[in-house]
Amino acid sequence: MAEIVAAGAFATEGERRAAGELANLPAEWIVICNKVLPTANGRTFEIDCIVIGRRHVFLLDEKSWSGPIRGNDQLWVRADGASVSSPLNKVTYLAGILADYLRIRVPALSHERGHFVHAGVLLSLSDRVPPITDPRTATQLFIFSTVCARLQHVDQSGGNPLVGQHRTLLRDTLVDLSARPRVPSAIGDYAIEDASDGLPGTRILQAKTSNGERRTLYLYDLGRDPLRTSQRHAFRTLSRNQQTVNSW
């Protein structure tokens, strides 16, 4: 079984299940969960899972979305009718940041310009790959039941063998990343299914009520004002299926 390194409590049950499944990867693989990746401009991004294989470092964004999903390379539509930006775009962007981060800190990779960080989205509650019109889905979209087999298949080609040769240093470098802030599994009657970054000091939570209705919650730090003057219009009006949570 793979080594699992958890930085702290999982934000959602889907992330916990995903980590449990990824433990079935080969023994020399390493799975690091719940980390925060800093950028050169001072921003931070949360990462659900980083998987160190033989030739690739996989960056996985877990989504606990059930039911039919459709979309293209820009927009996905979930079963509840909610439209969201393609998560593949964000995770692909983060893969580039992570690759630069590792090139700086792992000398053997400092001059490697090829792609060794592979971005992916894991749909942990889907039983089939959804019909997304995006060529990236062939190698970057994973479902729970086949994620381990498909990660190993992708890892067999491309990437860089230096990843496997320096996995211990990669592990130590990535474990040194800050632990992701804990997100509650429930807030009142809302069960939290997914969490993502919002404006500075805010989190956007996808939640479900006890009767199955879905809501978008905004969680923000009352110790700081996340609303810059130019951004206030984004928070003035919440749609009928959104609520605001005034806590951190």
Steps between C-alpha positions, in 0.01 A plus 500: 500500500606857435619726779228747603606829655202700631569857612187515712130430506337449162265777390242260358410132517576480127862598563526237772365231267735614224803472727389154607476387139834657401662294777457204261771639271837316499706501820765739369240765409431786741169683549508838678163650594369840603782739423526869412720602205647852520569706188766759424244783523390404850181314411429153629304210351365195673586158360294192585755233404855491367604155380865415434530218249793360305511763223239759601388710790120502475301795630141391560194713577229284657136585422214335688249562222238235442263453209542587132756765408546655158710781362795611293849641550363816663179417687352197674134455595433281803195282560337769714524747209783703653755626246865509606824583327678188379705372795752372246601858424584581860685177571701532176602850605604373844704220344724760336546681832581174678754402231682833540490461879665158477761610244621763746521261795609171344841550331466198271191657341630856478586478130218268395265691271278204412167430666531285809203639699171359372173674586178309561147522634362206699121462501472285812123442478471440125481147361592601146700769323251775409455626144727803520600644162863551586792288371666522841243265651679202343796536738394756762151398612472208744217316675521318831481139386784521246719785630785279621521298177482811283762691699739210454422487128568872455816467706647243262570755227626856488597672819855462627669200671674747733169521688527141619873527562454801729163416654631533856621856442178581316302360792692706756465813288127458457434401861663829601213686333255656743208286610168602350270688739234271639151531356214365712324192365169660596367846585165481672270301271742524208729206412811635324578315176767718339712804584697743283676834526307824464610860545784554752383377840203309361405142418221383270328187627267272308252353750190283521212525744344202678219493240748482212489862383834647397632839610810712442636643826750782537728455800715798590732624770335774702842627599564636151291664233501286183306763305716746319311792352531368145372158607204590720250454219586128493365458853204737496254247367494127561285285279203319650705184558782675689544584865770690693671352803650763729771298670844355443 
